[in-house]
Each structure stands twice: as structure tokens, then as C-alpha cells.
mmCIF file of C-alpha atoms in Angstrom:
data_model
loop_
_atom_site.group_PDB
_atom_site.id
_atom_site.type_symbol
_atom_site.label_atom_id
_atom_site.label_comp_id
_atom_site.label_asym_id
_atom_site.label_seq_id
_atom_site.Cartn_x
_atom_site.Cartn_y
_atom_site.Cartn_z
ATOM 1 C CA MET A 1 0.285 -0.669 0.294
ATOM 2 C CA ALA A 2 1.117 3.357 -0.869
ATOM 3 C CA ARG A 3 2.506 5.230 1.435
ATOM 4 C CA LYS A 4 -0.022 9.144 1.703
ATOM 5 C CA ARG A 5 1.762 12.288 1.436
ATOM 6 C CA GLY A 6 3.215 14.504 3.950
ATOM 7 C CA ARG A 7 3.010 13.855 8.098
ATOM 8 C CA GLU A 8 0.957 12.422 11.090
ATOM 9 C CA ILE A 9 0.271 15.536 12.309
ATOM 10 C CA ASP A 10 -2.616 16.084 15.217
ATOM 11 C CA GLY A 11 -4.046 18.776 16.780
ATOM 12 C CA TRP A 12 -6.405 22.110 16.777
ATOM 13 C CA LEU A 13 -5.033 25.427 14.748
ATOM 14 C CA ILE A 14 -7.450 27.972 15.562
ATOM 15 C CA LEU A 15 -7.456 30.882 12.614
ATOM 16 C CA ASP A 16 -9.052 34.196 12.898
ATOM 17 C CA LYS A 17 -10.192 34.146 8.766
ATOM 18 C CA PRO A 18 -9.619 37.083 7.166
ATOM 19 C CA LEU A 19 -12.676 38.313 4.562
ATOM 20 C CA GLY A 20 -12.659 37.025 1.043
ATOM 21 C CA PRO A 21 -11.187 33.370 0.732
ATOM 22 C CA THR A 22 -14.060 30.161 1.117
ATOM 23 C CA SER A 23 -12.935 27.437 4.814
ATOM 24 C CA THR A 24 -11.908 25.052 2.673
ATOM 25 C CA ASP A 25 -8.842 27.909 0.732
ATOM 26 C CA MET A 26 -8.748 28.037 4.009
ATOM 27 C CA VAL A 27 -7.540 24.616 5.048
ATOM 28 C CA ASN A 28 -6.011 23.951 1.551
ATOM 29 C CA LYS A 29 -3.351 26.878 2.161
ATOM 30 C CA LEU A 30 -2.372 25.710 5.677
ATOM 31 C CA ARG A 31 -2.562 21.286 5.058
ATOM 32 C CA TRP A 32 0.679 22.776 1.988
ATOM 33 C CA ALA A 33 1.854 24.531 4.849
ATOM 34 C CA PHE A 34 2.195 22.348 7.674
ATOM 35 C CA ASP A 35 2.686 19.076 5.175
ATOM 36 C CA ALA A 36 0.128 17.399 6.904
ATOM 37 C CA GLN A 37 -1.738 14.336 5.857
ATOM 38 C CA LYS A 38 -5.247 14.866 6.839
ATOM 39 C CA ALA A 39 -7.109 18.132 8.027
ATOM 40 C CA GLY A 40 -10.948 19.542 7.705
ATOM 41 C CA HIS A 41 -12.121 22.716 9.416
ATOM 42 C CA ALA A 42 -15.786 22.547 11.687
ATOM 43 C CA GLY A 43 -18.091 24.869 10.900
ATOM 44 C CA THR A 44 -17.869 26.537 7.215
ATOM 45 C CA LEU A 45 -17.416 30.630 7.368
ATOM 46 C CA ASP A 46 -19.007 32.726 3.810
ATOM 47 C CA PRO A 47 -16.053 34.272 2.178
ATOM 48 C CA LEU A 48 -17.336 37.659 3.060
ATOM 49 C CA ALA A 49 -17.379 36.823 7.030
ATOM 50 C CA SER A 50 -14.652 36.773 9.499
ATOM 51 C CA GLY A 51 -13.163 34.974 12.744
ATOM 52 C CA ILE A 52 -13.284 31.883 14.323
ATOM 53 C CA LEU A 53 -12.617 29.288 11.840
ATOM 54 C CA PRO A 54 -11.130 25.846 13.427
ATOM 55 C CA ILE A 55 -9.176 23.852 11.592
ATOM 56 C CA ALA A 56 -7.969 20.069 12.986
ATOM 57 C CA PHE A 57 -5.134 18.032 11.942
ATOM 58 C CA GLY A 58 -4.568 14.362 12.047
ATOM 59 C CA LYS A 59 -6.573 12.415 14.511
ATOM 60 C CA ALA A 60 -8.815 15.425 15.627
ATOM 61 C CA THR A 61 -10.427 15.228 12.345
ATOM 62 C CA ARG A 62 -12.729 12.396 14.046
ATOM 63 C CA THR A 63 -13.588 15.129 16.635
ATOM 64 C CA ILE A 64 -14.412 17.543 14.331
ATOM 65 C CA PRO A 65 -19.100 16.780 14.559
ATOM 66 C CA TYR A 66 -18.387 18.152 18.058
ATOM 67 C CA ILE A 67 -17.443 21.453 16.944
ATOM 68 C CA MET A 68 -19.964 21.372 14.712
ATOM 69 C CA ASP A 69 -22.508 20.508 16.545
ATOM 70 C CA ALA A 70 -20.945 23.401 19.241
ATOM 71 C CA THR A 71 -22.366 26.611 20.771
ATOM 72 C CA LYS A 72 -21.438 29.411 18.416
ATOM 73 C CA HIS A 73 -21.370 33.079 18.552
ATOM 74 C CA TYR A 74 -20.994 35.459 15.900
ATOM 75 C CA GLN A 75 -21.699 39.354 15.867
ATOM 76 C CA PHE A 76 -23.520 40.945 12.210
ATOM 77 C CA THR A 77 -24.049 44.351 10.766
ATOM 78 C CA LEU A 78 -27.584 44.502 9.905
ATOM 79 C CA THR A 79 -27.429 47.726 6.999
ATOM 80 C CA MET A 80 -31.752 47.807 6.315
ATOM 81 C CA GLY A 81 -33.198 49.422 3.220
ATOM 82 C CA GLU A 82 -31.809 46.819 0.875
ATOM 83 C CA SER A 83 -32.809 43.299 0.252
ATOM 84 C CA ARG A 84 -30.064 41.005 -2.459
ATOM 85 C CA THR A 85 -29.917 37.601 -4.214
ATOM 86 C CA THR A 86 -27.397 36.496 -1.174
ATOM 87 C CA ASP A 87 -29.046 37.950 1.757
ATOM 88 C CA ASP A 88 -25.581 39.619 2.456
ATOM 89 C CA LEU A 89 -23.282 41.950 0.486
ATOM 90 C CA GLU A 90 -21.870 40.017 -2.456
ATOM 91 C CA GLY A 91 -25.601 39.484 -3.723
ATOM 92 C CA GLU A 92 -27.642 42.272 -6.375
ATOM 93 C CA VAL A 93 -30.392 44.130 -5.440
ATOM 94 C CA LEU A 94 -33.431 42.568 -4.851
ATOM 95 C CA ALA A 95 -35.596 44.590 -2.620
ATOM 96 C CA THR A 96 -35.937 48.328 -1.429
ATOM 97 C CA SER A 97 -37.132 50.027 1.437
ATOM 98 C CA SER A 98 -37.149 52.544 2.779
ATOM 99 C CA TYR A 99 -38.953 52.284 5.861
ATOM 100 C CA ARG A 100 -36.248 52.354 9.339
ATOM 101 C CA PRO A 101 -37.223 50.068 12.351
ATOM 102 C CA THR A 102 -36.304 51.965 15.594
ATOM 103 C CA ASP A 103 -34.653 50.509 18.360
ATOM 104 C CA GLU A 104 -37.527 49.757 20.854
ATOM 105 C CA GLU A 105 -39.650 47.647 17.451
ATOM 106 C CA LEU A 106 -36.131 46.225 16.356
ATOM 107 C CA ARG A 107 -35.473 44.890 20.224
ATOM 108 C CA ALA A 108 -39.687 43.652 19.883
ATOM 109 C CA SER A 109 -39.060 41.676 17.361
ATOM 110 C CA LEU A 110 -36.004 39.436 19.212
ATOM 111 C CA PRO A 111 -38.446 37.021 20.756
ATOM 112 C CA ALA A 112 -40.468 35.578 18.431
ATOM 113 C CA LEU A 113 -36.966 34.508 16.416
ATOM 114 C CA THR A 114 -35.230 33.715 19.230
ATOM 115 C CA GLY A 115 -35.360 29.283 21.186
ATOM 116 C CA GLU A 116 -36.384 26.498 19.146
ATOM 117 C CA VAL A 117 -37.407 27.912 15.337
ATOM 118 C CA MET A 118 -37.737 27.083 11.928
ATOM 119 C CA GLN A 119 -35.243 29.102 9.274
ATOM 120 C CA VAL A 120 -35.559 29.480 5.711
ATOM 121 C CA PRO A 121 -31.656 29.041 4.388
ATOM 122 C CA PRO A 122 -30.580 31.728 2.237
ATOM 123 C CA VAL A 123 -31.025 30.402 -1.328
ATOM 124 C CA PHE A 124 -27.055 31.212 -2.352
ATOM 125 C CA SER A 125 -26.684 27.871 0.347
ATOM 126 C CA ALA A 126 -24.589 24.889 0.637
ATOM 127 C CA LEU A 127 -27.304 22.599 0.861
ATOM 128 C CA ARG A 128 -28.158 19.735 -1.357
ATOM 129 C CA VAL A 129 -31.409 20.474 -3.843
ATOM 130 C CA GLY A 130 -32.122 17.305 -6.658
ATOM 131 C CA GLY A 131 -28.353 16.306 -6.096
ATOM 132 C CA GLN A 132 -27.222 19.553 -6.757
ATOM 133 C CA ARG A 133 -26.018 23.129 -4.361
ATOM 134 C CA ALA A 134 -29.029 25.244 -3.919
ATOM 135 C CA TYR A 135 -25.793 28.058 -4.383
ATOM 136 C CA ASP A 136 -25.185 26.409 -8.462
ATOM 137 C CA LEU A 137 -29.143 26.466 -9.356
ATOM 138 C CA ALA A 138 -29.300 29.897 -7.454
ATOM 139 C CA ARG A 139 -26.756 31.380 -10.530
ATOM 140 C CA SER A 140 -27.605 29.552 -12.965
ATOM 141 C CA GLY A 141 -31.211 31.289 -12.724
ATOM 142 C CA ARG A 142 -33.063 28.601 -10.688
ATOM 143 C CA PRO A 143 -33.027 30.147 -7.796
ATOM 144 C CA PRO A 144 -34.671 26.647 -5.463
ATOM 145 C CA GLU A 145 -37.588 26.385 -3.192
ATOM 146 C CA LEU A 146 -35.685 26.336 0.899
ATOM 147 C CA PRO A 147 -38.025 24.815 2.556
ATOM 148 C CA PRO A 148 -37.500 26.099 6.610
ATOM 149 C CA ARG A 149 -35.429 24.073 8.944
ATOM 150 C CA PRO A 150 -34.995 23.698 12.404
ATOM 151 C CA ALA A 151 -32.903 26.036 14.187
ATOM 152 C CA ARG A 152 -31.532 26.706 17.900
ATOM 153 C CA ILE A 153 -31.206 30.448 18.896
ATOM 154 C CA ASP A 154 -30.019 30.672 22.286
ATOM 155 C CA SER A 155 -29.920 34.156 22.199
ATOM 156 C CA ILE A 156 -29.817 37.915 20.436
ATOM 157 C CA THR A 157 -28.874 41.338 21.623
ATOM 158 C CA LEU A 158 -29.097 44.691 19.768
ATOM 159 C CA VAL A 159 -25.236 45.299 20.872
ATOM 160 C CA SER A 160 -25.844 49.651 19.447
ATOM 161 C CA ARG A 161 -27.164 51.425 16.216
ATOM 162 C CA PRO A 162 -24.241 53.259 14.672
ATOM 163 C CA ASN A 163 -27.072 55.537 12.162
ATOM 164 C CA ALA A 164 -30.340 54.670 10.821
ATOM 165 C CA ASP A 165 -29.492 52.127 8.013
ATOM 166 C CA THR A 166 -27.676 49.770 9.859
ATOM 167 C CA ALA A 167 -27.861 48.048 13.795
ATOM 168 C CA ILE A 168 -24.969 45.788 15.418
ATOM 169 C CA PHE A 169 -26.005 42.244 16.424
ATOM 170 C CA GLU A 170 -24.406 39.640 19.131
ATOM 171 C CA VAL A 171 -26.285 36.456 18.416
ATOM 172 C CA GLN A 172 -25.065 32.395 20.415
ATOM 173 C CA SER A 173 -27.142 30.042 18.317
ATOM 174 C CA GLY A 174 -26.806 26.182 17.968
ATOM 175 C CA LYS A 175 -25.950 24.106 14.424
ATOM 176 C CA GLY A 176 -26.501 25.297 11.888
ATOM 177 C CA VAL A 177 -27.835 28.463 12.231
ATOM 178 C CA TYR A 178 -27.957 30.968 8.601
ATOM 179 C CA MET A 179 -26.801 34.435 10.469
ATOM 180 C CA ARG A 180 -27.360 35.791 6.755
ATOM 181 C CA SER A 181 -31.932 33.920 7.229
ATOM 182 C CA LEU A 182 -30.908 35.273 10.661
ATOM 183 C CA ALA A 183 -30.391 39.311 9.499
ATOM 184 C CA ARG A 184 -33.157 39.296 6.411
ATOM 185 C CA ASP A 185 -35.830 37.876 9.286
ATOM 186 C CA ILE A 186 -35.143 40.798 11.992
ATOM 187 C CA ALA A 187 -35.863 43.393 8.982
ATOM 188 C CA LEU A 188 -38.990 41.658 7.574
ATOM 189 C CA ALA A 189 -40.187 41.623 10.866
ATOM 190 C CA CYS A 190 -39.603 45.291 11.169
ATOM 191 C CA GLY A 191 -41.469 46.132 8.473
ATOM 192 C CA THR A 192 -38.550 46.626 6.335
ATOM 193 C CA VAL A 193 -35.681 44.500 4.198
ATOM 194 C CA GLY A 194 -32.098 44.387 5.206
ATOM 195 C CA HIS A 195 -29.010 42.134 4.757
ATOM 196 C CA ILE A 196 -25.664 41.564 6.657
ATOM 197 C CA SER A 197 -22.932 43.808 5.098
ATOM 198 C CA VAL A 198 -20.609 42.692 8.408
ATOM 199 C CA LEU A 199 -20.122 38.639 9.657
ATOM 200 C CA ARG A 200 -17.787 37.923 12.433
ATOM 201 C CA ARG A 201 -17.890 34.549 14.705
ATOM 202 C CA THR A 202 -16.152 35.744 18.089
ATOM 203 C CA LYS A 203 -16.482 31.968 19.925
ATOM 204 C CA CYS A 204 -16.870 28.286 18.530
ATOM 205 C CA GLY A 205 -17.539 25.381 20.424
ATOM 206 C CA PRO A 206 -14.233 25.744 23.173
ATOM 207 C CA PHE A 207 -12.697 27.954 20.722
ATOM 208 C CA ASP A 208 -12.568 32.349 21.243
ATOM 209 C CA LEU A 209 -10.203 34.788 19.953
ATOM 210 C CA SER A 210 -8.088 34.196 22.660
ATOM 211 C CA HIS A 211 -7.018 30.942 21.207
ATOM 212 C CA ALA A 212 -6.850 32.649 17.995
ATOM 213 C CA ILE A 213 -4.317 33.549 15.288
ATOM 214 C CA THR A 214 -3.795 35.335 11.578
ATOM 215 C CA ILE A 215 -2.950 34.181 8.739
ATOM 216 C CA ASP A 216 0.499 36.356 8.654
ATOM 217 C CA GLN A 217 1.203 35.151 12.020
ATOM 218 C CA ILE A 218 1.696 31.589 10.665
ATOM 219 C CA ALA A 219 5.497 30.479 8.550
ATOM 220 C CA LEU A 220 4.055 29.837 5.185
ATOM 221 C CA ASP A 221 7.146 29.932 3.811
ATOM 222 C CA LYS A 222 8.134 25.972 3.190
ATOM 223 C CA SER A 223 11.241 27.369 0.985
ATOM 224 C CA ALA A 224 12.590 29.620 4.125
ATOM 225 C CA GLN A 225 13.604 26.589 6.525
ATOM 226 C CA THR A 226 16.418 25.488 7.552
ATOM 227 C CA VAL A 227 18.064 22.194 7.863
ATOM 228 C CA ASP A 228 17.972 22.114 11.615
ATOM 229 C CA LYS A 229 14.054 23.789 11.468
ATOM 230 C CA ALA A 230 12.773 21.659 8.073
ATOM 231 C CA ASP A 231 10.926 19.118 11.281
ATOM 232 C CA ALA A 232 9.272 22.443 12.995
ATOM 233 C CA LEU A 233 5.489 23.479 12.752
ATOM 234 C CA PRO A 234 4.684 26.775 11.012
ATOM 235 C CA ALA A 235 2.581 26.885 14.080
ATOM 236 C CA PRO A 236 2.004 25.614 17.769
ATOM 237 C CA LEU A 237 -1.110 23.305 17.281
ATOM 238 C CA LEU A 238 -3.632 22.565 20.406
ATOM 239 C CA ASP A 239 -3.615 19.375 21.384
ATOM 240 C CA VAL A 240 -6.580 17.258 19.932
ATOM 241 C CA ALA A 241 -8.726 16.721 22.924
ATOM 242 C CA THR A 242 -9.380 20.188 23.665
ATOM 243 C CA ALA A 243 -12.511 20.174 21.730
ATOM 244 C CA LEU A 244 -13.700 18.641 23.747
ATOM 245 C CA VAL A 245 -12.906 20.172 27.204
ATOM 246 C CA ASP A 246 -17.101 20.435 27.869
ATOM 247 C CA ILE A 247 -18.040 16.635 27.604
ATOM 248 C CA PRO A 248 -17.746 15.598 31.009
ATOM 249 C CA ALA A 249 -14.837 13.998 32.426
ATOM 250 C CA LEU A 250 -14.756 10.003 32.783
ATOM 251 C CA ALA A 251 -11.710 7.714 35.043
ATOM 252 C CA VAL A 252 -10.947 4.967 33.567
ATOM 253 C CA THR A 253 -8.283 2.303 34.336
ATOM 254 C CA GLU A 254 -5.635 1.307 31.216
ATOM 255 C CA ALA A 255 -7.043 -1.950 32.122
ATOM 256 C CA GLU A 256 -11.635 -0.792 31.423
ATOM 257 C CA GLY A 257 -9.589 1.946 28.624
ATOM 258 C CA ARG A 258 -8.527 -1.219 26.597
ATOM 259 C CA ILE A 259 -11.321 -2.573 26.341
ATOM 260 C CA LEU A 260 -13.080 0.055 25.090
ATOM 261 C CA ILE A 261 -10.539 0.830 22.472
ATOM 262 C CA TRP A 262 -10.892 -2.513 21.681
ATOM 263 C CA GLY A 263 -14.627 -1.711 20.844
ATOM 264 C CA GLN A 264 -16.266 -3.735 23.857
ATOM 265 C CA SER A 265 -18.172 -2.294 26.628
ATOM 266 C CA LEU A 266 -18.063 -2.553 30.761
ATOM 267 C CA ASP A 267 -20.681 -2.824 32.758
ATOM 268 C CA PRO A 268 -21.402 1.128 34.643
ATOM 269 C CA ALA A 269 -21.604 -0.638 38.110
ATOM 270 C CA ASP A 270 -18.315 -2.569 37.713
ATOM 271 C CA LEU A 271 -15.595 0.537 37.026
ATOM 272 C CA THR A 272 -13.283 1.463 39.635
ATOM 273 C CA TYR A 273 -14.491 5.431 39.069
ATOM 274 C CA PRO A 274 -17.933 5.521 39.252
ATOM 275 C CA LEU A 275 -20.306 7.493 36.665
ATOM 276 C CA PRO A 276 -21.063 10.571 38.196
ATOM 277 C CA ALA A 277 -24.749 10.843 38.605
ATOM 278 C CA VAL A 278 -25.877 13.033 35.292
ATOM 279 C CA SER A 279 -25.492 9.942 33.272
ATOM 280 C CA ARG A 280 -28.607 9.320 31.455
ATOM 281 C CA GLU A 281 -28.845 6.271 29.312
ATOM 282 C CA GLY A 282 -28.017 6.840 25.776
ATOM 283 C CA ASP A 283 -27.581 10.703 25.910
ATOM 284 C CA GLN A 284 -24.386 11.782 28.052
ATOM 285 C CA LEU A 285 -21.552 11.897 26.814
ATOM 286 C CA TRP A 286 -18.207 10.679 28.412
ATOM 287 C CA ARG A 287 -14.073 12.205 27.883
ATOM 288 C CA ALA A 288 -13.325 8.515 28.661
ATOM 289 C CA MET A 289 -9.395 9.770 30.372
ATOM 290 C CA ILE A 290 -6.329 7.708 32.072
ATOM 291 C CA GLY A 291 -4.684 9.624 33.488
ATOM 292 C CA GLU A 292 -4.701 13.007 32.007
ATOM 293 C CA HIS A 293 -4.821 11.445 28.271
ATOM 294 C CA VAL A 294 -7.636 11.063 26.897
ATOM 295 C CA ILE A 295 -8.433 8.118 24.784
ATOM 296 C CA GLY A 296 -12.333 8.758 23.463
ATOM 297 C CA LEU A 297 -15.414 8.723 23.906
ATOM 298 C CA CYS A 298 -18.064 6.453 25.376
ATOM 299 C CA GLN A 299 -21.798 6.303 26.121
ATOM 300 C CA ILE A 300 -24.233 4.011 27.880
ATOM 301 C CA ARG A 301 -26.248 2.170 25.643
ATOM 302 C CA ASP A 302 -27.985 -0.916 26.931
ATOM 303 C CA GLY A 303 -26.983 -0.547 30.170
ATOM 304 C CA ARG A 304 -22.960 -0.787 29.081
ATOM 305 C CA LEU A 305 -21.462 1.561 28.695
ATOM 306 C CA ARG A 306 -19.641 1.742 25.183
ATOM 307 C CA ALA A 307 -17.308 3.074 23.000
ATOM 308 C CA VAL A 308 -18.529 5.536 20.400
ATOM 309 C CA ARG A 309 -15.480 7.793 19.117
ATOM 310 C CA MET A 310 -11.636 6.352 19.860
ATOM 311 C CA LEU A 311 -9.000 8.582 19.268
ATOM 312 C CA GLU A 312 -6.431 5.751 20.413
ATOM 313 C CA ASN A 313 -5.529 2.148 19.271
ATOM 314 C CA HIS A 314 -3.813 -0.741 20.610
ATOM 315 C CA GLU A 315 -0.703 0.612 20.253
ATOM 316 C CA PHE A 316 -0.902 3.284 22.896
ATOM 317 C CA PHE A 317 -0.566 1.210 25.207
ATOM 318 C CA GLY A 318 2.038 -1.490 23.505
ATOM 319 C CA GLU A 319 2.388 -4.160 21.398
ATOM 320 C CA HIS A 320 2.721 -6.402 24.619
ATOM 321 C CA ASP A 321 -1.319 -5.963 25.171
ATOM 322 C CA VAL A 322 -2.490 -6.991 22.171
ATOM 323 C CA ASP A 323 -3.694 -10.463 22.894
ATOM 324 C CA TYR A 324 -4.655 -9.447 25.908
ATOM 325 C CA CYS A 325 -7.522 -7.109 24.208
ATOM 326 C CA ARG A 326 -8.080 -10.166 22.164
ATOM 327 C CA THR A 327 -9.820 -12.545 24.976
ATOM 328 C CA PRO A 328 -13.813 -12.468 25.243
ATOM 329 C CA HIS A 329 -13.801 -10.161 28.057
ATOM 330 C CA GLY A 330 -17.156 -7.961 27.717
ATOM 331 C CA SER A 331 -17.304 -8.693 24.436
ATOM 332 C CA ASP A 332 -21.430 -8.496 23.774
ATOM 333 C CA ARG A 333 -21.502 -5.627 22.120
#
């Protein structure tokens, strides 16, 4: 089997994405800079959006779904008076309105848009319609009718009103919420039209601007490396398990860790370190930890503690453990 190109690098880089490039552009650029075998991102940012873009390398890509599902924070500027095809500054003007709501009207519209709501995505989005991307259909002059989708918006706050045409909001939301749609809907709820003119993500799961670095702070020129620094990374990475800090920890012994890594299950009543009382069948995730090291995620299913996603394999314990792990102990998968 041919060896994969690139280095085996594991960890997170939290990029403060600039305006202009796509999220995929940034992943490809950094994968090349790090000479990494595997990389991906958690939570797409549009070209006209900036801010927190978590980029995963190696084993960290296994934890991307948990960042995608995590709570996110945004700040955006709603510009009123024009609706646009893309619901942001990039699109063509669709309709205009001379009406400008007051601050009180803007605030009064927010409760109905908060909580578990149904949201119509922007026509220019990556959603698939009949096997094609919605934005491809829209660009070809066939904008699709997208049905409303469930969305969780925890809070919306009017931060400031720079002038009659613009209002700045801060939002905390769950997975899959479109800020462009939210800005559009706030304007419509106030009897006018509008679009996002500035969008910045300030937090994504456990990652915020204190973790972020800009593309200018990363050494992208590999040709400038000297021989003695050839193995040095262009920028430091955060540990893979950093993405999981919001998930409660469960201490396990090495023997219990081996069983989980080999896909076998454990009786919660027999654990060396008991599960805390907040455990709920089929719902609560746990970070399985041996000492200070996270080996993966587990969950109680059918009354047994089972692995959900492991970050380590049998090599973590050394080759002498292989025969032990192949015994039938706990093999009721």
C-alpha cells in the first residue's frame, strides 16, 4: 500500500479567518504549509465572514462533529433598506424599502426569532436540492424554494445602532443556523428589508479569539526553513482533546481503557471510578481519560458503557497488550 503524502500531525489550529477566501481555501493552504496528511475544518465561514475557524489536523479530524454541534457566537451588522440575492453584501439588490425601524421595534422583534425556531436558509447556500448545490442552481438563474429547517438560537442582543441604516447584533446559536437568514428575518419582522454587511464569528465551541492566530502569524514559506528547523511546525497546535473540554470527564483504568478501545463494553456498576449522577442512558457523552490523557468518547447504551469514538488504538498501550485485548472479556457488543 502506498504511503500517504505528508506528515502525521495531530492537533487544532484556531484561525482568525480573514475576509475573502473560503474556509476550504484556508484548509488547503494550511495543510500545504504544515505538510499534513489530513486536515479539515469545523463550521464553515462564508468568504465575506471573518473570525474563528477551527482547523483540525490528523486525529483532531475525528472530533470535528463535536465542534460542528457546539454553541457558536457571532457579531453581525444588519444593513436595512435593501434585500439581496445572497442575503449579504455580495449579492444583487432584490428589493428596497425606505422604512427604518426604531431600536425599540428591533428589540421587540427578537423574542419571536429566539429559541427553537424554523428558519428558511439563504438561496445561496451549500444545501443540496435534487443532487445539486442550492448556490449552483441560484447562479444558473434557477433559485430553489428551500423549506424551513429547525434552528436553535439561544440569544440575540442589539448591541448598538451606528446610524439609521445599520444595527449591530450579537448572537449565540446552535448548529446549522444561518446568520444571513437571521438578519433578513429581523428586517422583515420590523416591516423593512435588509442584509448582512459584516459578519464575524467570535466563538466556536471551546475556541474563542484568545486561541486564534491570523494567517500572517503563520510561517507559510517552507522554502525558507533551514535544515535544523525542517521538522518545525509553522505554528503551534492545540491538543486534539481541546475540542472535547465541554464534555464531562470519566476516569478509567488502563484495563478499562483497553476494553473500550477494542470495541467491547463495560458494566457501569463495575467501573473503578463510578459515573457521576448526571449520567443519562443513550444521551450523555463522556471523555474517557487515563490520567490526564483522553483516549476517546463513550456513552451508556443498553445499560453498558460503550465507545462512541476513540482517539487512540491498541498501540497506545504497547504491543504486549494485543493478546489481552483479543480475549472475550466484555464481548457482548
